[in-house]
Short mmCIF file of N, CA and C in Angstrom, two decimals:
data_model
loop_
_atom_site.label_atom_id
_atom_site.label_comp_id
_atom_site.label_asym_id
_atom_site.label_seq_id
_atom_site.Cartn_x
_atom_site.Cartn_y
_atom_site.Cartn_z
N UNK R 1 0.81 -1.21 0.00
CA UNK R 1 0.00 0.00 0.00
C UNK R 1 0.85 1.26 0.00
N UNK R 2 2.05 1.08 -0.24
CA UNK R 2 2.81 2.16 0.06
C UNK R 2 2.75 3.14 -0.95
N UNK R 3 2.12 3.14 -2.21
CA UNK R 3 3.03 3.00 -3.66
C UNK R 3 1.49 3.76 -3.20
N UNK R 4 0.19 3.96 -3.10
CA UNK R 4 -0.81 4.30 -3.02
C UNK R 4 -1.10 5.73 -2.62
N UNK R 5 -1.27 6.68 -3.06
CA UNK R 5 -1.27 8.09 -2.50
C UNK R 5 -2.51 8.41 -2.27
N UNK R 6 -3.76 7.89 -2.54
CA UNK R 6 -4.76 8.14 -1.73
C UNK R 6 -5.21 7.92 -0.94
N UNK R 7 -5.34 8.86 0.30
CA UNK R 7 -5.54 8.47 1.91
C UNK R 7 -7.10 7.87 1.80
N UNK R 8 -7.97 7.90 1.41
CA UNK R 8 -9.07 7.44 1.89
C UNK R 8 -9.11 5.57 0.79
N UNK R 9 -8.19 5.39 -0.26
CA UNK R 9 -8.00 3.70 -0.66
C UNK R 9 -7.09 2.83 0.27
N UNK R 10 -6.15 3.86 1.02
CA UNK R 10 -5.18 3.46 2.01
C UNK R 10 -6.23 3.10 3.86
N UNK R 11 -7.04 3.70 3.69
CA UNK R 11 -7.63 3.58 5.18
C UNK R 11 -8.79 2.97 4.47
N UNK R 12 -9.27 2.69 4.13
CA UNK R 12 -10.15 1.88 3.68
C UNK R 12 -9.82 0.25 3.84
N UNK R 13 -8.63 0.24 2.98
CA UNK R 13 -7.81 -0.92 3.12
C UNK R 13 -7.52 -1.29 4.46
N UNK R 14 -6.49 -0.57 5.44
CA UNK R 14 -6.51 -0.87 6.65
C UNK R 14 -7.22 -0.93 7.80
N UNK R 15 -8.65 -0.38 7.36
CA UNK R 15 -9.68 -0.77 8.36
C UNK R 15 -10.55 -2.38 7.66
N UNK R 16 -10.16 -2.52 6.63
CA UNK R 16 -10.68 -3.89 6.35
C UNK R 16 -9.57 -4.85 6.83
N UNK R 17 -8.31 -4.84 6.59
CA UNK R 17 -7.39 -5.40 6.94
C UNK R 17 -7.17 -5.61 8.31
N UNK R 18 -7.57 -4.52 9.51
CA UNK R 18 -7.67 -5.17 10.90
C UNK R 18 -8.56 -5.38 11.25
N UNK R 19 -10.11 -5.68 10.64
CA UNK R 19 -11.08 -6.22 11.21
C UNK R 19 -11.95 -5.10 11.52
N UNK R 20 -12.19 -3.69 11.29
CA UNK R 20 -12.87 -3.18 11.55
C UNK R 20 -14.17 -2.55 10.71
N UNK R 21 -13.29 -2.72 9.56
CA UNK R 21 -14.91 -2.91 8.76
C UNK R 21 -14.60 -4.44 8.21
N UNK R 22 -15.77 -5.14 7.69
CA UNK R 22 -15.80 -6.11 7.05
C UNK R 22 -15.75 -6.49 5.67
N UNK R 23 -14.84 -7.29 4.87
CA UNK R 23 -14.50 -7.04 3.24
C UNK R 23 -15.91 -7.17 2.67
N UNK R 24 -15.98 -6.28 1.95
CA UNK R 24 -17.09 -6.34 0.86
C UNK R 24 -18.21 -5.65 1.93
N UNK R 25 -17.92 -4.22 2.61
CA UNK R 25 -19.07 -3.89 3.82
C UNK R 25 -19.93 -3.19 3.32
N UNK R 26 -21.06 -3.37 3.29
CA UNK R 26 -22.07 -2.22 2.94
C UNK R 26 -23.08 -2.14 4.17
N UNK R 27 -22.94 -1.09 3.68
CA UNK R 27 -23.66 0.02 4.98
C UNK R 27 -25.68 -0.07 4.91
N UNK R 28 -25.87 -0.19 6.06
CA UNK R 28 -27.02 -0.65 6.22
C UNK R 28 -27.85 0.57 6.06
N UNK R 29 -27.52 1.70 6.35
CA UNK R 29 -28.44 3.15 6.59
C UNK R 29 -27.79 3.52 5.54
N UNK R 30 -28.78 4.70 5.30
CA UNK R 30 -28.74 5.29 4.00
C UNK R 30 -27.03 6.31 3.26
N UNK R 31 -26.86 5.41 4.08
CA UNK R 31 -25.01 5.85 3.45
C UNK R 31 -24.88 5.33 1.87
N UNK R 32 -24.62 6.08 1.29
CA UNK R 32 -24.28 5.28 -0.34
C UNK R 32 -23.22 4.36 -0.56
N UNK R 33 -22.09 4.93 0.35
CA UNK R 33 -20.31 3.80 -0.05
C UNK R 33 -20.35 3.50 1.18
N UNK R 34 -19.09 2.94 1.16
CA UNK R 34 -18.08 2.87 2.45
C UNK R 34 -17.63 3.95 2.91
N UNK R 35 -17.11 5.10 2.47
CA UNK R 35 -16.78 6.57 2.75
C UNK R 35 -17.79 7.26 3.72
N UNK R 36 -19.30 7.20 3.23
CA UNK R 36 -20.22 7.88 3.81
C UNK R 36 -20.61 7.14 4.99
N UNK R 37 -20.19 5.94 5.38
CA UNK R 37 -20.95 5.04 6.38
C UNK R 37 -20.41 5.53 8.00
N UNK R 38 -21.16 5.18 9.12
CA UNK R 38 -20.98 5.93 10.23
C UNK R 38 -19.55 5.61 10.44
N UNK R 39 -19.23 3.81 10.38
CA UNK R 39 -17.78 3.15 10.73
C UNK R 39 -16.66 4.69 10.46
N UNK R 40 -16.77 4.43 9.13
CA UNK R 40 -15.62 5.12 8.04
C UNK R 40 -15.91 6.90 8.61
N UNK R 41 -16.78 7.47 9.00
CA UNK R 41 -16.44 8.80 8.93
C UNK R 41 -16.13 9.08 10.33
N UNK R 42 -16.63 8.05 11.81
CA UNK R 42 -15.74 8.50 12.70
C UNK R 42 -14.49 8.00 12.76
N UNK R 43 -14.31 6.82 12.48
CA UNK R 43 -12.26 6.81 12.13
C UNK R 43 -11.74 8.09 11.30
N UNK R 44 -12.43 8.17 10.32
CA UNK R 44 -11.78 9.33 9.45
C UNK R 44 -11.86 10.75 9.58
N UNK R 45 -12.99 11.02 9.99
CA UNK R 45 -13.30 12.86 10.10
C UNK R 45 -13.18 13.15 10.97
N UNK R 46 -13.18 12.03 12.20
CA UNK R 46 -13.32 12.18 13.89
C UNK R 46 -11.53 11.81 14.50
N UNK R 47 -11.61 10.79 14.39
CA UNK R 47 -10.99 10.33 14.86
C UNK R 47 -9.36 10.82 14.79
N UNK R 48 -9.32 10.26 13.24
CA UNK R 48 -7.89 10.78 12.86
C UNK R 48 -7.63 12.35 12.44
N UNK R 49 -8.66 12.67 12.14
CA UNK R 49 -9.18 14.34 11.72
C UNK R 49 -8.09 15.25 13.14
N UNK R 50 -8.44 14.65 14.49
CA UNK R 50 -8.05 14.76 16.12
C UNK R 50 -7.93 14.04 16.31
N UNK R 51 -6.92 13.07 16.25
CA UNK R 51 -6.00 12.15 16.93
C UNK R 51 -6.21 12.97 18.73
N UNK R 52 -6.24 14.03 19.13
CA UNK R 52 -5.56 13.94 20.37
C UNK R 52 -6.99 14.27 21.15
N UNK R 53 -7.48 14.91 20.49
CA UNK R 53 -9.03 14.86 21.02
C UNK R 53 -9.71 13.69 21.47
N UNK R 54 -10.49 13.96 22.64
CA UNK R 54 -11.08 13.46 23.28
C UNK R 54 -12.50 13.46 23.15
N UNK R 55 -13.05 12.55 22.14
CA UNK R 55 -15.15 12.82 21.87
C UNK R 55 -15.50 11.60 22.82
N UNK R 56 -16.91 12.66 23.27
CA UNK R 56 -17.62 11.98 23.56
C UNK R 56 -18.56 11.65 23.20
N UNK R 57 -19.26 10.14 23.22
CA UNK R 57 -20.16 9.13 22.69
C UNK R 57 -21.35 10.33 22.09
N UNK R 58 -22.11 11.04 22.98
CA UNK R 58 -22.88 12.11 22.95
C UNK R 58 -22.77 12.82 21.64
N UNK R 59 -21.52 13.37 21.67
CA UNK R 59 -21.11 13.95 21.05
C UNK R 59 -20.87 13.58 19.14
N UNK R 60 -20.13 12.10 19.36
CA UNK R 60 -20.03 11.70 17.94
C UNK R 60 -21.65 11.09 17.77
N UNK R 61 -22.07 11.02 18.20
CA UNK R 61 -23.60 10.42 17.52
C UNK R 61 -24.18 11.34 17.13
N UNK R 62 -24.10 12.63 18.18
CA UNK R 62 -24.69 14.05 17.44
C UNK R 62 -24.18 14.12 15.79
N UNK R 63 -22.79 14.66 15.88
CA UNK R 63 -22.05 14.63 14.90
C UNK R 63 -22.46 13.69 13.67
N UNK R 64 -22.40 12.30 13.97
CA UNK R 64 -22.57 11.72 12.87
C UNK R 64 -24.04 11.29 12.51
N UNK R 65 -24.92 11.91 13.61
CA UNK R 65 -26.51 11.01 12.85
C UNK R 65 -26.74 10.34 13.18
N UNK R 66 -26.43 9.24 14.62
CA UNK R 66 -26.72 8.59 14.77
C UNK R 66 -27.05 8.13 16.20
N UNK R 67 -27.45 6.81 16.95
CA UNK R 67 -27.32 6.34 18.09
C UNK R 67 -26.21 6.15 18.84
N UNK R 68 -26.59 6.37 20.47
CA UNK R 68 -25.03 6.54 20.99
C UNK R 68 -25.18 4.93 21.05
N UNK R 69 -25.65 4.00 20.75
CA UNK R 69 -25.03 2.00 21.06
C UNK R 69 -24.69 2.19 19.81
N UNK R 70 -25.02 2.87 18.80
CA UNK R 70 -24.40 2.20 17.32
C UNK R 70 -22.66 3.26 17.43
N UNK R 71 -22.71 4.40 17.69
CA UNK R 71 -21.28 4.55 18.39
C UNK R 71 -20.19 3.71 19.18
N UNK R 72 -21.01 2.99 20.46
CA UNK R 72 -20.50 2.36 21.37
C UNK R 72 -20.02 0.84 20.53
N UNK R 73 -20.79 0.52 19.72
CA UNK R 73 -20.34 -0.47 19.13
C UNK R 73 -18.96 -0.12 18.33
N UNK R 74 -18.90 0.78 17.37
CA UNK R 74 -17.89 1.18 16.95
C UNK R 74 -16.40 1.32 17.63
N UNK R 75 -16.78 2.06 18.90
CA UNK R 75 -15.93 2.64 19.91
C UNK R 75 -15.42 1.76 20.59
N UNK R 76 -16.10 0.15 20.90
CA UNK R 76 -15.68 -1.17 21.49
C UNK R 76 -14.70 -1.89 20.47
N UNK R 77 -15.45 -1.62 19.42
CA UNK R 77 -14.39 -2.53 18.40
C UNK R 77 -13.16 -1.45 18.19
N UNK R 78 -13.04 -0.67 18.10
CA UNK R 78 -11.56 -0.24 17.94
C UNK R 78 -10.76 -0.39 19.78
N UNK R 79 -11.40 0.03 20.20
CA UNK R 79 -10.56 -0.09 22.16
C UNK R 79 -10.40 -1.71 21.99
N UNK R 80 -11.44 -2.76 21.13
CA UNK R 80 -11.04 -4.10 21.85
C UNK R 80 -9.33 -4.36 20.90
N UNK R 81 -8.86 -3.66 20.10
CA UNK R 81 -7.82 -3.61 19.36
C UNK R 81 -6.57 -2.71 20.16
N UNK R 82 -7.45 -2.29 21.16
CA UNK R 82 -6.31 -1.43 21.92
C UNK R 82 -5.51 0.00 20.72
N UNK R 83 -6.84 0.54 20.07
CA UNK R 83 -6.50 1.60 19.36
C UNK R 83 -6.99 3.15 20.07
N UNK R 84 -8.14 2.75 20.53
CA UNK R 84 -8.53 3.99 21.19
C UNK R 84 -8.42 3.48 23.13
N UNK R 85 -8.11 5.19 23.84
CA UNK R 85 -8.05 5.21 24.72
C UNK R 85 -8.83 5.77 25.54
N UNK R 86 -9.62 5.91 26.73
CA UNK R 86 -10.48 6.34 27.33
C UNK R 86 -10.28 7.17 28.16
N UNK R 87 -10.49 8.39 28.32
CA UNK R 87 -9.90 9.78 29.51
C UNK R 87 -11.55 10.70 29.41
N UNK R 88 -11.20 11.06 30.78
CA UNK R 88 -12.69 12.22 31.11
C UNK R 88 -12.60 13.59 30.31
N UNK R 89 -13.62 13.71 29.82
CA UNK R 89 -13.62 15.19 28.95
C UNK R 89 -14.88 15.77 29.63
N UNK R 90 -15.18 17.12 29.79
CA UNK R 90 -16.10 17.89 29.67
C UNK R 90 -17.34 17.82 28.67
N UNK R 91 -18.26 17.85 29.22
CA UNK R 91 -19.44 17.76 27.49
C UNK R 91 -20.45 18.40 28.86
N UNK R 92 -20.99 19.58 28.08
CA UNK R 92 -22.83 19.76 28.68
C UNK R 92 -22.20 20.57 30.05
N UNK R 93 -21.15 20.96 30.64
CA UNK R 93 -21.23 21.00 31.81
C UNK R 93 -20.66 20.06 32.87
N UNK R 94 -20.62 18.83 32.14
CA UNK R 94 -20.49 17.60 33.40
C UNK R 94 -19.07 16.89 33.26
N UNK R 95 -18.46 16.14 33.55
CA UNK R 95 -17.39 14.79 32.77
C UNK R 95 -17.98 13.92 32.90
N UNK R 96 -17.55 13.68 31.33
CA UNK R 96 -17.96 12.02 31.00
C UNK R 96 -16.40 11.34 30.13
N UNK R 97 -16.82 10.23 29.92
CA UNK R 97 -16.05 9.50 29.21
C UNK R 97 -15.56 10.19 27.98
N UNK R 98 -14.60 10.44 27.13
CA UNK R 98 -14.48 10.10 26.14
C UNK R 98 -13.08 9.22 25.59
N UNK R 99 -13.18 9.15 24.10
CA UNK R 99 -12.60 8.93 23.42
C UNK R 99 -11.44 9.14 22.17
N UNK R 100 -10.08 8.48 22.45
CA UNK R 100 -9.53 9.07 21.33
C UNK R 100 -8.48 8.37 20.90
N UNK R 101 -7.90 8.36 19.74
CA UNK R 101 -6.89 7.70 19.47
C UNK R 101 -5.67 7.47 20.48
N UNK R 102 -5.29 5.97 20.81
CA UNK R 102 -4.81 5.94 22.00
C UNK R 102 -2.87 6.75 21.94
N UNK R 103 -2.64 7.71 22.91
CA UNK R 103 -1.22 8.18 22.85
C UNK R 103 -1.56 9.55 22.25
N UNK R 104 -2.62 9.59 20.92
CA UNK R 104 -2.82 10.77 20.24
C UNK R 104 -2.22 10.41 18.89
N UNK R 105 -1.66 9.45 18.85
CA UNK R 105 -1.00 8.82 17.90
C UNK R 105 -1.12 7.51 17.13
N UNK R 106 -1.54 7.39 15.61
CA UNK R 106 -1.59 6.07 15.46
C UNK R 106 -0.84 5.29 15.48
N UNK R 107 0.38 5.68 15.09
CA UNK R 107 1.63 4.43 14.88
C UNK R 107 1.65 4.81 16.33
N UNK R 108 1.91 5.09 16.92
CA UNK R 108 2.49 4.86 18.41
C UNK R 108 0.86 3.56 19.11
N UNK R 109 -0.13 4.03 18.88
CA UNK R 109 -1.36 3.58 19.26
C UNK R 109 -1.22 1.93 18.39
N UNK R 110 -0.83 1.41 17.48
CA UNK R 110 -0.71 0.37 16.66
C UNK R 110 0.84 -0.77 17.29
N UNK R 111 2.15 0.25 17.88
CA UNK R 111 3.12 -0.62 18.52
C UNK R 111 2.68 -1.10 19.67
N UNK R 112 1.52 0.25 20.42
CA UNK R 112 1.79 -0.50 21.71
C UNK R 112 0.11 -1.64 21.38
N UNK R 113 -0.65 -2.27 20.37
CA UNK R 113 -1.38 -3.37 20.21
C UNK R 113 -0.31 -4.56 19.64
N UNK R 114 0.40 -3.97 18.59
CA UNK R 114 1.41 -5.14 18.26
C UNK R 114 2.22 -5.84 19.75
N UNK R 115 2.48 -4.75 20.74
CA UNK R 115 3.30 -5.65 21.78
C UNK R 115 2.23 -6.31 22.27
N UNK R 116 1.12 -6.08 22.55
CA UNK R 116 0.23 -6.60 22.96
C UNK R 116 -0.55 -8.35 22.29
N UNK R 117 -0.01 -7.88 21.06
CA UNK R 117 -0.38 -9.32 20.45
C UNK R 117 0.45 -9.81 20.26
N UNK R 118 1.80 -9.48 20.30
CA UNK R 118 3.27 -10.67 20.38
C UNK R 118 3.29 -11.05 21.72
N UNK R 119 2.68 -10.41 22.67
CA UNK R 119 2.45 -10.95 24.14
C UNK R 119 1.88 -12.24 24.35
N UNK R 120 1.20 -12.04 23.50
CA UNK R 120 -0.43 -13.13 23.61
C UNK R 120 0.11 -14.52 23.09
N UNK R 121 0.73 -14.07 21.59
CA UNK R 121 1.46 -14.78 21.03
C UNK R 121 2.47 -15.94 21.66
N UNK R 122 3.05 -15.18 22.21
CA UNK R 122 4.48 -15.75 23.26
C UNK R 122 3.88 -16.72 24.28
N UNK R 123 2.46 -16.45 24.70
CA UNK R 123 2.00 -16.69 25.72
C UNK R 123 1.32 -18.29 25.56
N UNK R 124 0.83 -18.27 24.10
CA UNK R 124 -0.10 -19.05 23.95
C UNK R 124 0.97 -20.13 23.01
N UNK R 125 2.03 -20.17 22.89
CA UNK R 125 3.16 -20.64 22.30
C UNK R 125 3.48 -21.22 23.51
N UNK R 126 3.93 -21.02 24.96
CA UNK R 126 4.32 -21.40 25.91
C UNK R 126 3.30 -22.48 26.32
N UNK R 127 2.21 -22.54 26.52
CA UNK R 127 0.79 -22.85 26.68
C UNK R 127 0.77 -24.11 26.07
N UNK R 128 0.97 -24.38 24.69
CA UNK R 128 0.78 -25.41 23.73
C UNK R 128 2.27 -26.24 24.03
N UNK R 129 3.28 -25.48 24.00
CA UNK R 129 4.94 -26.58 24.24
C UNK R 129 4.12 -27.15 25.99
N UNK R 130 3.72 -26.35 26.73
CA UNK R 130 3.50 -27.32 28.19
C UNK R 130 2.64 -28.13 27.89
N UNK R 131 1.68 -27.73 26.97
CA UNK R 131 0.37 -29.08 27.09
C UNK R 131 0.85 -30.21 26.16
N UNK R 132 2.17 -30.07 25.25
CA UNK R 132 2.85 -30.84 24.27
C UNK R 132 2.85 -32.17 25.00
N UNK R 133 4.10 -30.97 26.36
CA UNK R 133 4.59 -32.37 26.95
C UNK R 133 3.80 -32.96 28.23
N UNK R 134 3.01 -32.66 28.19
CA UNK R 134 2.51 -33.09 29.40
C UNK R 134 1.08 -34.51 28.62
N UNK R 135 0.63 -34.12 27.42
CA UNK R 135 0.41 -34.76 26.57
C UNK R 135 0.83 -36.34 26.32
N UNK R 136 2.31 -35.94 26.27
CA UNK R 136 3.40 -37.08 26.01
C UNK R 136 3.48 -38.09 27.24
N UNK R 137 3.00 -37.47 28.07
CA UNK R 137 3.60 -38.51 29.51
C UNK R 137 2.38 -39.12 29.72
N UNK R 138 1.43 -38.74 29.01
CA UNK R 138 0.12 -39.95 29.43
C UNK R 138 -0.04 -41.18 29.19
#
């Protein structure tokens, strides 16, 4: 994808590529593409638009048109990737939760999930050599 100079065929790609939209996704509400769909415009207009910003749920559903669970769904699947991070922001007067790219940074937000899944990795590698041998002695 390197060779690719358009940012929205490049993030398109890499939100299908880690699981966050699904290949071949079409959008259930009256979004026409993938571009216009809720997924794609808070990663893109929200998200990475302010990497360091902090939205809240409230807030991007206003923004994008929609329900704050169809947000929360969104907002689970990127945190369960360990991309976004959770800190108190102001909204209305009060603190609440929000959300934002974790560090403020994506590549920094993407090493610290990679250590996280060479962790897992390492872990579940260790896991299988003990049950190998323990296997063996029955």
């Amino acid at each position: 994808m390197t060779g690719v100079d358009d940012v929205n065929v490049v993030a398109e790609t890499l939100l299908v590529q880690i699981g966050y939209l699904p290949k071949g996704y079409d959008p259930k509400t009256g979004a026409i593409t993938v571009r216009d769909s809720v997924p794609y415009r808070l990663f893109m207009d929200h998200l990475m638009a302010h990497p360091s910003k902090a939205w809240t749920v409230e807030e991007l559903a206003s923004l994008l048109g929609t329900t704050k669970p169809t947000i929360y769904r969104h907002i689970n699947k990127l945190k369960s990737m360990d991309l976004l991070e959770a800190m108190d922001v102001e909204y209305d007067g009060q603190i609440r939760k929000g959300y934002r790219i974790r560090f403020g940074d994506l590549v920094k937000a993407w090493s610290f999930t990679e250590a996280n899944v060479n962790m897992a990795m390492e872990n579940y590698r260790k896991t299988i050599v003990h049950f190998q041998e323990l296997s063996q002695k029955r």
